[in-house]
């Protein structure tokens, strides 16, 4: 246990501790005073401090200044040499000229060795650049003196070749290992000899393309096998530039070739370009870069062989010829090649196949969308054939059979050659789409009879829909079936019999497919759409009047409401209801020519909407039903030539007031404006507008009576809406009735009377202003407390 001393002993202990603390504090203060004195004695005396001045910072580094100076010096010396060569050359004799140029060139080329030995590498580079420029001037001077009659292009080719060799030899000397300019300069000079030799020899476009491609091959070899970084970069730039120009020239020659010989020469050039690209792809270490070089290599091979086939095969077989070459590239899948190269060739083949499919796209568009033109000339008679039916308002592309081979071959390639768990489904989807487009286009391409086109397209639509129902192609099959059915429906508009048959079959087909739950959200609305079209076509074929056809069309919304009312959850319920509601619009449109029938159609639509509103989750449909019944009543009254405004407004007011009273009984806190405002305004306001121009007394009297009754009821039950609306209408109605008498009274009185009355009125208002304000506030408070 803890020992607790008595108070006297604890007090003695505290005093002892305090004495020790005082002694220690005195010792520390003495030591502090001594340290302060010692520091003051040892501190030197300095003058008044001044703000330090920051040293200026250099804006350029020493190596940078050195390089700029060396560059400027080399440029100035080169310019001086050019001026000497071009201007002062003629003032010296032959010996003087040779002595000056030779001495300056040898000195400029030899000085870098001495500078390198002394460690002045940058200066050596600058002087070496001057020496290289002097060799170019030497070549120019030699041509001006000794070879004045030679061809400029030929001399440039020889001179650039010699300069390239000279600079390369100079850069490869052991003592010039530290110089970086000679080898890139030699490579730059090597770009010119073959090109200018082709120009000098008059080799034409073929010779120029050959020179460019050989130069590109040389640059490619240098870029792949030379270790120097600057040389490799310059070689790569040269390879891309000359290779692209040579390949484009060869491609233009291949496309412009008029015979097998010219096509073969262009093919040889394209093959050379492809070989350069593929060799580069084979040797490049990065897979992505290698694939990027293999793709143009494969395309160049296709262009080479395809160009020969183009001039060999008959007209119209250009696309199939190139497509065959593109498919032949897929043979690399069986050859042992590096994976990046194989991938690039496969991508090149895919690009060729895509172009072939794109060439056939106008043909497919005409075959599928061309029948839309029958919407303007329906039932004018069956056309002579499927092609005439498809191209009713669109031009037919040339060589349709050859173009259609593109989708067929590509579909076969996708279905047979593509493997892999991820790519296989996509390939099958693409193959299905291409096969469907081919079959839908085939009747017009083969110029089959019109009936055969209908049968074939109908069979294809049923087949893809069956595949979707069996979940073989759930999404693709449904989309193709819907798209194909639209084209088929418009194609059938050429003949009355075909229209009725096709619409009946499509309605039954999509209705049967709706039994599958995963297809119902798409096929059930389609069935309703085609049923609506069938009803319209049936009425038109039977020579019914439009208003009678409208009754037949109403069967579709009724059937849609019955289908949507089936128990159980279904994703097709909302699409079916929306389609059914949209199907009622054609019925209303057909009945607009006969108002009595329009009233009946609107009433039937209201019955359908009311039947839908019976369901607990579709209560808002009751508002639509009420609106339809109201419109039906108005149309019926208009058909009877009823011009009384109250005949149109009272059918709105009475139900609205009943609904408002029912709501107030269930929710006493509901506002009177919400419950009775719309119902009262629906009759009072239109009647007031009619009474304002009514010369008789009956309507104003009845309107005033109704407004008075509304005001009294509002005051009795303390309801704001009946009180305000009724009182306002009552005052306006009274003013309207008293207006003639007020006008007569104003004319009978002397002219000073109105001014006197106005003055008295102002005095009365001023005298009672405060009391009137208090009364207004009291009325406002009373109205505010009303519901």
XYZ file of C-alpha atoms in Angstrom:
787
model
C 0.000 0.000 0.000
C 1.160 3.609 -0.679
C 2.605 5.392 2.402
C 0.906 8.731 3.144
C 3.002 10.795 5.606
C 1.388 12.984 8.225
C 0.908 16.705 7.386
C 3.901 17.946 9.421
C 6.291 15.514 7.797
C 4.907 16.268 4.290
C 5.325 20.022 4.885
C 8.988 19.477 5.890
C 9.606 17.466 2.705
C 8.126 20.202 0.511
C 10.265 22.890 2.111
C 13.406 20.795 1.541
C 12.552 20.374 -2.151
C 11.928 24.096 -2.596
C 15.304 24.965 -1.024
C 17.073 22.624 -3.446
C 15.229 24.190 -6.437
C 16.215 27.713 -5.294
C 19.839 26.664 -5.007
C 19.834 25.092 -8.474
C 18.135 28.172 -9.999
C 20.759 30.497 -8.511
C 23.552 28.311 -9.903
C 21.991 28.358 -13.403
C 21.511 32.152 -13.360
C 25.162 32.662 -12.396
C 26.285 30.422 -15.271
C 24.058 32.311 -17.702
C 25.501 35.673 -16.724
C 29.048 34.411 -17.284
C 28.176 33.049 -20.767
C 26.577 36.343 -21.809
C 29.651 38.294 -20.724
C 31.977 35.914 -22.569
C 29.989 36.220 -25.797
C 29.920 40.005 -25.674
C 33.716 40.082 -25.221
C 34.404 37.695 -28.175
C 31.931 39.305 -30.688
C 33.692 41.424 -33.411
C 32.524 44.904 -34.191
C 30.932 45.209 -37.674
C 29.741 48.263 -39.516
C 26.095 48.823 -40.218
C 24.730 45.912 -42.230
C 23.731 46.460 -45.831
C 21.291 44.452 -47.892
C 23.116 41.714 -49.814
C 23.266 42.173 -53.592
C 22.280 39.087 -55.507
C 24.724 38.091 -58.170
C 23.423 38.094 -61.732
C 22.564 34.703 -63.110
C 23.947 33.760 -66.532
C 21.294 33.262 -69.195
C 23.307 30.881 -71.361
C 25.542 27.966 -70.536
C 29.163 27.837 -71.558
C 28.716 24.830 -73.886
C 25.782 26.544 -75.512
C 27.769 29.705 -76.169
C 30.596 27.567 -77.549
C 28.343 25.688 -79.948
C 26.689 28.877 -81.184
C 30.032 30.495 -81.852
C 31.345 27.439 -83.661
C 28.180 27.152 -85.740
C 28.259 30.806 -86.724
C 31.925 30.557 -87.577
C 31.416 27.499 -89.769
C 28.461 29.102 -91.550
C 30.379 32.301 -92.198
C 33.370 30.418 -93.563
C 31.108 28.362 -95.811
C 29.429 31.506 -97.124
C 32.816 33.054 -97.736
C 33.917 29.978 -99.655
C 30.743 30.090 -101.750
C 31.276 33.762 -102.551
C 34.875 33.058 -103.484
C 33.887 30.171 -105.723
C 31.023 31.965 -107.458
C 32.402 35.504 -107.687
C 36.189 35.611 -107.359
C 36.898 32.391 -109.221
C 37.386 34.071 -112.542
C 40.191 36.379 -111.323
C 42.639 33.509 -110.792
C 44.330 31.269 -113.261
C 43.955 27.522 -113.501
C 46.928 26.859 -111.236
C 45.792 29.446 -108.711
C 42.295 28.093 -108.655
C 43.453 24.526 -108.108
C 45.997 25.611 -105.528
C 43.493 27.698 -103.521
C 40.615 25.203 -103.506
C 42.855 22.232 -102.930
C 44.765 23.890 -100.122
C 41.607 25.133 -98.379
C 39.788 21.807 -98.726
C 42.774 19.747 -97.554
C 43.309 22.119 -94.653
C 39.620 22.008 -93.681
C 39.539 18.200 -93.843
C 42.863 17.734 -92.015
C 42.379 20.271 -89.252
C 39.795 18.176 -87.354
C 42.408 15.465 -86.700
C 44.699 17.955 -84.920
C 41.775 19.455 -83.028
C 40.602 16.029 -81.883
C 44.064 15.230 -80.533
C 43.916 18.375 -78.414
C 40.408 17.564 -77.122
C 38.594 20.300 -79.093
C 35.821 18.065 -80.389
C 33.182 20.724 -81.034
C 35.635 22.863 -82.969
C 36.656 19.806 -84.956
C 33.002 19.160 -85.836
C 32.580 22.725 -87.043
C 35.702 22.602 -89.195
C 34.727 19.174 -90.568
C 31.376 20.588 -91.620
C 33.218 23.366 -93.422
C 35.387 20.788 -95.180
C 32.336 18.801 -96.344
C 30.752 21.982 -97.689
C 33.997 22.801 -99.527
C 33.914 19.424 -101.278
C 30.482 20.296 -102.622
C 31.843 23.608 -103.868
C 34.786 21.779 -105.432
C 32.402 19.579 -107.354
C 30.429 22.590 -108.534
C 33.578 24.447 -109.566
C 34.863 21.418 -111.424
C 31.646 21.163 -113.385
C 31.763 24.850 -114.283
C 35.365 24.642 -115.568
C 36.009 21.159 -116.883
C 32.568 19.661 -117.579
C 30.543 22.605 -118.777
C 28.862 20.626 -121.559
C 27.747 17.687 -119.450
C 24.150 17.005 -118.442
C 23.288 18.561 -115.100
C 21.316 15.581 -113.810
C 23.954 13.077 -114.841
C 26.784 15.102 -113.351
C 24.787 15.540 -110.121
C 24.311 11.784 -109.916
C 28.027 11.065 -110.349
C 29.123 13.887 -108.077
C 26.717 12.938 -105.280
C 27.870 9.308 -105.502
C 31.528 10.318 -105.308
C 30.840 12.722 -102.454
C 28.931 10.049 -100.576
C 31.838 7.639 -100.945
C 34.384 10.289 -100.017
C 32.501 11.402 -96.916
C 31.897 7.802 -95.829
C 35.604 6.979 -96.220
C 36.533 10.156 -94.356
C 34.156 9.328 -91.505
C 35.435 5.756 -91.234
C 39.065 6.786 -90.790
C 40.425 5.687 -87.398
C 41.498 9.222 -86.478
C 37.999 10.608 -87.383
C 36.102 8.324 -85.032
C 35.030 11.255 -82.879
C 33.352 13.154 -85.748
C 29.590 12.786 -86.121
C 28.949 14.751 -89.332
C 30.690 12.795 -92.125
C 28.629 9.583 -92.002
C 25.191 11.278 -91.842
C 26.369 13.626 -94.616
C 27.419 10.633 -96.726
C 24.001 9.040 -96.192
C 22.233 12.267 -97.162
C 24.327 12.490 -100.347
C 23.535 8.846 -101.119
C 19.842 9.722 -101.564
C 20.548 11.559 -104.826
C 22.575 9.406 -107.263
C 19.920 6.936 -108.403
C 17.180 9.532 -108.648
C 19.226 11.921 -110.797
C 20.582 9.022 -112.826
C 16.989 8.036 -113.677
C 16.231 11.619 -114.673
C 19.376 11.788 -116.799
C 18.642 8.496 -118.527
C 15.027 9.486 -119.282
C 13.725 6.338 -117.628
C 10.252 7.792 -117.061
C 7.959 7.136 -114.108
C 8.928 3.475 -113.937
C 12.646 4.251 -113.750
C 12.116 6.990 -111.167
C 10.027 4.623 -109.022
C 12.769 1.998 -109.315
C 15.432 4.476 -108.249
C 13.340 5.618 -105.282
C 12.618 2.070 -104.140
C 16.248 0.942 -104.453
C 17.283 3.979 -102.442
C 14.610 3.100 -99.861
C 16.000 -0.426 -99.679
C 19.492 0.917 -99.108
C 18.221 3.248 -96.374
C 16.320 0.373 -94.764
C 19.453 -1.760 -94.663
C 21.424 1.080 -93.100
C 18.691 1.743 -90.529
C 18.537 -1.937 -89.559
C 22.222 -2.839 -89.451
C 24.179 0.342 -88.625
C 24.800 1.025 -84.955
C 25.238 4.826 -85.022
C 22.115 6.514 -83.707
C 22.185 9.632 -85.883
C 22.815 7.568 -89.005
C 19.924 5.228 -88.165
C 17.499 8.084 -87.632
C 18.480 9.760 -90.900
C 18.293 6.430 -92.729
C 14.799 5.773 -91.330
C 13.601 9.185 -92.500
C 15.059 8.581 -95.945
C 13.535 5.093 -96.130
C 10.066 6.319 -95.272
C 10.254 9.277 -97.644
C 11.696 7.577 -100.720
C 9.771 4.369 -100.057
C 6.442 6.164 -99.840
C 7.099 8.139 -103.039
C 8.246 5.034 -104.882
C 5.282 2.922 -103.695
C 2.761 5.623 -104.625
C 4.320 5.990 -108.064
C 4.258 2.233 -108.582
C 0.617 2.054 -107.427
C -0.377 4.776 -109.857
C 1.442 2.941 -112.669
C -0.351 -0.295 -111.764
C -3.784 1.333 -111.787
C -3.049 3.195 -115.011
C -1.580 0.181 -116.814
C -3.329 -0.587 -120.079
C -1.777 -3.980 -120.795
C -0.186 -6.992 -119.113
C 3.371 -5.734 -119.737
C 2.894 -2.400 -118.004
C 0.970 -4.096 -115.204
C 3.779 -6.648 -114.747
C 6.422 -3.913 -114.522
C 4.340 -2.039 -111.961
C 3.781 -5.306 -110.083
C 7.535 -5.858 -109.903
C 7.981 -2.412 -108.376
C 5.169 -3.004 -105.882
C 6.676 -6.361 -104.972
C 10.024 -4.676 -104.326
C 8.339 -2.129 -102.055
C 6.500 -4.923 -100.246
C 9.740 -6.854 -99.774
C 11.399 -3.815 -98.214
C 8.480 -3.313 -95.800
C 8.320 -7.007 -94.861
C 12.073 -7.288 -94.301
C 11.884 -4.281 -92.017
C 8.951 -5.855 -90.181
C 10.908 -9.097 -89.807
C 13.938 -7.353 -88.318
C 12.300 -4.740 -86.091
C 12.316 -5.765 -82.422
C 9.111 -4.072 -81.211
C 5.996 -6.139 -82.104
C 3.683 -3.159 -82.598
C 6.130 -1.405 -84.941
C 6.783 -4.637 -86.832
C 3.049 -5.164 -87.339
C 2.707 -1.597 -88.559
C 5.320 -2.291 -91.279
C 3.820 -5.651 -92.233
C 0.383 -4.156 -92.983
C 1.555 -1.922 -95.877
C 3.756 -4.788 -97.055
C 0.711 -7.024 -97.396
C -1.308 -4.285 -99.114
C 1.487 -3.728 -101.618
C 1.542 -7.449 -102.454
C -2.215 -7.365 -103.047
C -1.849 -4.285 -105.259
C 0.923 -5.980 -107.253
C -0.929 -9.166 -108.094
C -4.330 -7.490 -108.273
C -3.059 -5.003 -110.841
C -2.031 -7.834 -113.146
C -5.403 -9.546 -112.693
C -7.209 -6.281 -113.412
C -5.817 -6.016 -116.957
C -6.130 -9.772 -117.546
C -9.707 -10.434 -116.417
C -12.811 -9.059 -118.184
C -14.465 -5.803 -117.188
C -16.150 -5.796 -113.808
C -13.804 -8.320 -112.190
C -11.452 -5.775 -110.634
C -12.918 -6.021 -107.135
C -13.062 -9.850 -107.151
C -9.463 -9.964 -108.387
C -8.125 -7.787 -105.595
C -10.332 -9.666 -103.119
C -8.845 -12.998 -104.222
C -5.375 -11.620 -103.585
C -6.445 -10.354 -100.197
C -7.868 -13.734 -99.213
C -4.705 -15.407 -100.473
C -2.759 -13.441 -97.866
C -4.472 -15.556 -95.222
C -2.208 -18.400 -96.324
C 0.350 -16.907 -93.936
C -1.644 -18.558 -91.161
C -0.087 -21.841 -92.310
C 3.444 -20.453 -92.727
C 6.039 -20.182 -89.993
C 6.537 -16.440 -89.686
C 7.151 -14.153 -86.730
C 3.905 -13.400 -84.976
C 4.009 -9.607 -85.609
C 4.542 -10.174 -89.339
C 1.738 -12.727 -89.485
C -0.588 -10.376 -87.614
C 0.193 -7.513 -89.979
C -0.497 -9.611 -93.077
C -3.795 -10.789 -91.609
C -4.770 -7.195 -90.916
C -3.874 -6.262 -94.483
C -6.113 -9.057 -95.725
C -8.909 -7.824 -93.476
C -8.515 -4.314 -94.903
C -8.801 -5.623 -98.479
C -11.898 -7.633 -97.575
C -13.454 -4.612 -95.897
C -12.916 -2.553 -99.055
C -14.544 -5.307 -101.137
C -17.577 -5.301 -98.842
C -17.741 -1.498 -99.011
C -17.797 -1.684 -102.814
C -20.863 -3.948 -102.598
C -22.609 -1.686 -100.081
C -24.407 0.502 -102.692
C -25.824 -2.638 -104.249
C -27.193 -3.856 -100.906
C -28.599 -0.412 -100.112
C -30.507 -0.280 -103.395
C -31.851 -3.811 -102.912
C -33.031 -3.192 -99.335
C -34.051 0.470 -99.357
C -35.106 0.816 -102.982
C -38.557 -0.739 -102.305
C -39.377 2.231 -100.069
C -40.213 4.069 -103.274
C -43.381 1.975 -103.654
C -44.927 4.087 -100.883
C -45.651 6.707 -103.575
C -46.976 4.345 -106.257
C -48.610 1.485 -104.343
C -50.792 -1.064 -106.066
C -49.840 0.070 -109.558
C -49.240 -3.492 -110.672
C -46.585 -6.153 -110.207
C -43.270 -5.122 -111.810
C -41.513 -7.135 -114.500
C -38.912 -8.567 -112.128
C -37.161 -8.296 -108.805
C -34.633 -5.764 -110.106
C -37.359 -3.441 -111.379
C -39.138 -3.766 -108.046
C -36.008 -2.910 -106.057
C -34.695 -0.072 -108.223
C -38.017 1.718 -108.567
C -36.571 5.127 -107.686
C -32.812 4.434 -107.407
C -30.179 3.706 -110.094
C -28.903 0.135 -110.264
C -25.083 -0.211 -109.862
C -23.097 -1.820 -112.716
C -21.624 -5.327 -112.460
C -23.886 -6.434 -109.584
C -22.920 -10.095 -109.798
C -19.214 -9.414 -109.432
C -19.767 -6.940 -106.592
C -21.926 -9.424 -104.692
C -19.016 -11.870 -104.627
C -17.358 -9.639 -102.039
C -19.816 -10.279 -99.183
C -20.013 -13.965 -100.097
C -16.260 -14.534 -99.967
C -15.797 -12.470 -96.813
C -18.626 -14.306 -95.057
C -17.039 -17.640 -95.950
C -13.643 -16.458 -94.725
C -15.099 -15.289 -91.412
C -16.998 -18.505 -90.860
C -14.190 -20.887 -91.801
C -10.915 -19.223 -90.866
C -11.478 -17.177 -87.724
C -10.780 -19.110 -84.536
C -10.532 -18.223 -80.857
C -13.032 -17.985 -78.061
C -13.251 -14.199 -78.196
C -13.170 -13.594 -81.958
C -15.209 -16.577 -83.084
C -18.629 -15.232 -81.964
C -17.932 -11.848 -83.539
C -16.832 -13.503 -86.770
C -19.994 -15.629 -86.899
C -22.130 -12.554 -86.324
C -20.396 -10.750 -89.172
C -20.712 -13.774 -91.440
C -24.430 -14.025 -90.662
C -24.978 -10.370 -91.449
C -23.120 -10.624 -94.769
C -24.951 -13.827 -95.723
C -28.296 -12.226 -94.936
C -27.474 -9.145 -97.027
C -26.342 -11.386 -99.895
C -29.510 -13.489 -99.933
C -31.747 -10.425 -99.662
C -29.930 -8.853 -102.626
C -29.703 -12.035 -104.709
C -33.179 -11.889 -106.375
C -32.504 -8.440 -107.828
C -28.986 -9.407 -108.916
C -30.178 -12.576 -110.662
C -33.250 -10.753 -112.075
C -35.635 -13.299 -110.617
C -39.416 -12.855 -110.980
C -41.185 -10.543 -108.581
C -42.980 -13.369 -106.804
C -39.712 -15.270 -106.331
C -38.201 -12.232 -104.641
C -41.128 -12.067 -102.234
C -40.884 -15.770 -101.430
C -37.124 -15.704 -100.941
C -37.077 -12.628 -98.711
C -39.998 -13.984 -96.702
C -38.204 -17.295 -96.207
C -35.030 -15.526 -95.072
C -37.010 -13.410 -92.598
C -38.708 -16.494 -91.184
C -35.376 -18.343 -90.964
C -33.543 -15.661 -89.015
C -36.562 -15.206 -86.748
C -36.615 -18.938 -86.060
C -32.913 -18.834 -85.258
C -33.588 -16.008 -82.817
C -36.444 -17.969 -81.242
C -34.158 -20.976 -80.737
C -31.524 -18.653 -79.160
C -29.030 -19.412 -81.902
C -28.893 -15.735 -82.910
C -31.020 -13.991 -80.284
C -29.981 -10.402 -80.956
C -28.701 -10.522 -84.514
C -31.575 -12.700 -85.732
C -34.192 -10.405 -84.229
C -32.621 -7.295 -85.747
C -32.278 -8.919 -89.178
C -35.849 -10.208 -89.061
C -37.237 -6.775 -88.231
C -35.122 -5.052 -90.914
C -35.903 -7.655 -93.552
C -39.628 -7.528 -92.806
C -39.704 -3.772 -93.407
C -38.039 -4.160 -96.816
C -40.384 -7.051 -97.643
C -43.479 -5.088 -96.632
C -42.578 -2.139 -98.863
C -41.626 -4.483 -101.698
C -45.109 -6.006 -101.547
C -46.791 -2.620 -102.066
C -46.463 -3.014 -105.812
C -49.389 -5.490 -105.910
C -52.628 -5.608 -103.914
C -52.575 -9.372 -103.545
C -48.944 -9.357 -102.524
C -49.568 -6.640 -99.957
C -52.425 -8.505 -98.255
C -50.547 -11.794 -98.315
C -47.256 -10.450 -97.029
C -48.855 -8.387 -94.258
C -50.923 -11.362 -93.133
C -47.880 -13.629 -93.060
C -45.755 -11.063 -91.222
C -48.471 -10.480 -88.641
C -48.834 -14.191 -87.967
C -45.066 -14.760 -88.003
C -44.239 -12.081 -85.452
C -47.281 -12.981 -83.335
C -46.048 -16.569 -83.157
C -42.549 -15.416 -82.306
C -44.004 -13.349 -79.441
C -44.698 -16.599 -77.584
C -40.978 -16.611 -76.774
C -40.491 -14.310 -73.764
C -37.078 -13.068 -74.891
C -38.477 -12.005 -78.283
C -41.830 -10.590 -77.185
C -40.611 -7.037 -76.413
C -39.590 -6.699 -80.079
C -41.835 -9.031 -82.047
C -45.142 -8.221 -80.323
C -45.017 -4.511 -81.271
C -43.967 -5.529 -84.801
C -46.977 -7.846 -85.036
C -49.283 -5.011 -83.946
C -47.753 -2.646 -86.505
C -48.232 -5.118 -89.337
C -51.756 -5.885 -88.089
C -52.570 -2.180 -88.284
C -51.196 -2.006 -91.816
C -53.177 -5.135 -92.718
C -56.398 -3.595 -91.402
C -55.850 -0.451 -93.481
C -54.981 -2.495 -96.566
C -58.041 -4.730 -96.055
C -60.408 -1.784 -95.857
C -58.809 -0.227 -98.922
C -59.025 -3.491 -100.868
C -62.706 -3.890 -99.919
C -63.488 -0.340 -101.125
C -64.674 0.682 -97.676
C -64.912 4.284 -96.749
C -62.077 5.519 -94.576
C -64.341 5.991 -91.550
C -65.468 2.358 -91.794
C -61.884 1.181 -92.099
C -61.160 3.074 -88.883
C -63.448 0.708 -86.979
C -61.437 -2.248 -88.278
C -58.188 -0.583 -87.265
C -59.504 -0.172 -83.716
C -59.321 -3.931 -83.321
C -55.547 -3.580 -82.967
C -55.599 -1.230 -79.906
C -58.264 -3.435 -78.322
C -56.158 -6.541 -78.862
C -53.105 -4.733 -77.485
C -55.010 -3.755 -74.333
C -56.153 -7.347 -73.837
C -52.625 -8.691 -74.354
C -51.168 -6.199 -71.896
C -53.787 -7.129 -69.294
C -52.618 -10.719 -69.071
C -51.442 -11.630 -65.560
C -47.763 -12.048 -64.854
C -44.751 -9.873 -65.367
C -43.690 -9.340 -68.951
C -41.111 -7.048 -70.514
C -43.381 -6.745 -73.546
C -46.225 -5.059 -71.657
C -45.077 -1.465 -72.055
C -44.021 -1.830 -75.733
C -47.373 -3.470 -76.514
C -49.337 -0.700 -74.784
C -47.373 2.031 -76.514
C -47.799 0.379 -79.909
C -51.514 -0.146 -79.280
C -51.969 3.509 -78.365
C -50.069 4.548 -81.485
C -52.277 2.231 -83.583
C -55.306 4.288 -82.514
C -53.922 7.359 -84.272
C -54.497 5.972 -87.819
C -58.067 5.112 -86.807
C -58.682 8.683 -85.674
C -57.073 10.004 -88.840
C -59.225 7.818 -91.068
C -62.423 8.951 -89.316
C -61.758 12.696 -89.518
C -63.739 12.994 -92.752
C -66.979 11.911 -91.003
C -67.577 13.700 -87.637
C -70.258 11.262 -86.392
C -67.924 8.325 -87.034
C -65.041 10.263 -85.486
C -67.093 10.668 -82.320
C -67.737 6.938 -82.284
C -64.041 6.158 -82.810
C -63.048 8.499 -79.994
C -65.620 6.902 -77.739
C -64.312 3.436 -78.508
C -60.751 4.635 -77.812
C -62.036 5.988 -74.510
C -63.575 2.608 -73.712
C -60.223 0.910 -74.393
C -58.426 3.448 -72.198
C -61.012 3.038 -69.442
C -60.612 -0.717 -69.579
C -56.858 -0.250 -69.200
C -57.405 2.090 -66.235
C -59.231 -0.675 -64.370
C -55.838 -2.188 -63.574
C -54.308 -0.814 -60.402
C -50.964 -0.020 -62.055
C -52.580 1.894 -64.941
C -54.811 4.394 -63.123
C -53.440 7.384 -65.090
C -55.082 5.918 -68.191
C -58.380 7.069 -66.688
C -57.445 10.670 -67.454
C -56.885 9.725 -71.088
C -60.248 7.942 -71.130
C -62.018 11.010 -69.736
C -60.341 13.238 -72.312
C -61.348 10.883 -75.130
C -64.955 10.745 -73.954
C -65.014 14.514 -73.728
C -63.581 14.878 -77.242
C -66.143 12.385 -78.520
C -68.933 14.423 -76.981
C -67.643 17.654 -78.454
C -67.311 16.095 -81.905
C -70.858 14.743 -81.612
C -72.190 18.165 -80.646
C -70.289 19.780 -83.510
C -71.783 17.213 -85.867
C -75.252 18.270 -84.633
C -74.342 21.945 -85.292
C -74.735 22.837 -81.629
C -73.329 26.330 -81.060
C -74.186 26.818 -77.394
C -71.000 27.156 -75.381
C -72.498 25.599 -72.260
C -73.235 22.411 -74.133
C -69.455 21.912 -74.476
C -68.420 23.179 -71.057
C -71.016 21.649 -68.732
C -69.941 18.061 -69.552
C -66.534 19.117 -68.219
C -67.734 21.106 -65.223
C -70.151 18.586 -63.713
C -67.671 15.620 -63.572
C -64.870 17.925 -62.467
C -66.970 19.271 -59.561
C -68.008 15.765 -58.597
C -64.389 14.638 -58.563
C -63.450 17.719 -56.522
C -66.178 17.027 -53.975
C -65.051 13.407 -53.710
C -61.464 14.509 -53.156
C -62.473 17.023 -50.487
C -64.381 14.309 -48.688
C -61.269 12.108 -48.622
C -58.786 14.933 -47.961
C -60.320 17.885 -46.097
C -56.979 19.750 -46.277
C -57.070 19.902 -50.072
C -57.293 23.423 -51.515
C -60.574 24.578 -53.009
C -58.638 25.771 -56.070
C -57.394 22.230 -56.628
C -60.810 20.693 -56.040
C -63.226 23.184 -57.668
C -61.131 25.766 -59.528
C -60.816 23.941 -62.856
C -64.455 22.796 -62.866
C -65.893 26.251 -62.176
C -63.544 28.012 -64.610
C -64.406 25.536 -67.378
C -67.988 26.892 -67.533
C -67.963 30.359 -65.973
C -65.178 31.866 -68.050
C -66.296 30.625 -71.537
C -69.891 31.609 -70.691
C -68.733 35.066 -69.598
C -66.876 35.498 -72.915
C -69.996 34.390 -74.825
C -72.289 36.623 -72.730
C -70.133 39.668 -73.438
C -71.167 39.504 -77.100
C -74.655 38.030 -76.593
C -77.424 40.569 -77.390
C -80.056 38.525 -75.543
C -80.727 38.525 -71.774
C -81.060 34.788 -71.186
C -77.419 33.808 -71.005
C -76.307 36.801 -68.837
C -79.205 36.086 -66.444
C -78.376 32.413 -66.124
C -74.661 33.187 -65.847
C -75.304 35.771 -63.139
C -77.499 33.302 -61.263
C -74.814 30.608 -61.417
C -72.121 33.082 -60.350
C -74.275 34.298 -57.447
C -74.904 30.741 -56.364
C -71.176 29.982 -56.505
C -70.412 33.106 -54.465
C -72.991 32.262 -51.799
C -71.759 28.676 -51.516
C -68.167 29.887 -51.213
C -69.131 32.344 -48.484
C -71.255 29.759 -46.681
C -68.543 27.085 -46.628
C -65.618 29.573 -46.495
C -64.119 28.304 -49.771
C -61.844 30.664 -51.635
C -62.168 29.375 -55.213
C -66.017 29.517 -55.519
C -66.088 32.876 -53.746
C -63.447 34.568 -55.895
C -64.484 33.056 -59.244
C -68.214 33.495 -58.643
C -67.849 37.029 -57.340
C -65.582 38.111 -60.187
C -67.859 36.692 -62.867
C -70.921 38.202 -61.142
C -69.371 41.690 -61.100
C -68.236 41.490 -64.722
C -71.620 40.192 -65.820
C -73.388 42.996 -63.942
C -71.107 45.625 -65.458
C -71.831 44.243 -68.897
C -75.580 44.459 -68.341
C -75.460 47.962 -66.799
C -73.046 49.388 -69.337
C -75.733 50.755 -71.758
C -77.535 52.563 -68.953
C -74.338 54.030 -67.587
C -73.512 55.323 -71.047
C -76.959 56.920 -71.376
C -76.678 58.478 -67.938
C -73.282 59.912 -68.762
C -74.656 61.547 -71.891
C -77.623 63.117 -70.076
C -75.636 64.765 -67.276
C -73.924 68.193 -67.695
C -70.268 68.165 -68.466
C -69.220 69.532 -65.058
C -70.979 66.763 -63.164
C -68.391 64.002 -63.858
C -65.593 66.266 -62.648
C -67.513 67.171 -59.497
C -68.319 63.556 -58.807
C -64.677 62.618 -59.351
C -63.578 65.298 -56.871
C -66.091 64.172 -54.260
C -64.975 60.608 -54.776
C -61.349 61.551 -54.247
C -62.209 63.441 -51.081
C -64.215 60.503 -49.770
C -61.445 58.101 -50.559
C -58.877 60.323 -48.885
C -61.017 60.733 -45.794
C -61.608 57.025 -45.334
C -58.281 55.693 -46.679
C -57.040 54.287 -43.410
C -60.355 52.597 -42.600
C -60.573 51.112 -46.069
C -57.062 49.718 -45.777
C -58.011 48.118 -42.482
C -61.101 46.594 -44.082
C -59.048 45.284 -47.011
C -56.573 43.665 -44.629
C -59.474 42.076 -42.737
C -60.937 40.677 -46.007
C -57.516 39.383 -47.021
C -57.119 37.669 -43.672
C -60.564 36.117 -44.010
C -59.773 34.823 -47.527
C -56.435 33.506 -46.324
C -58.089 31.495 -43.580
C -60.427 29.939 -46.134
C -59.409 26.565 -47.645
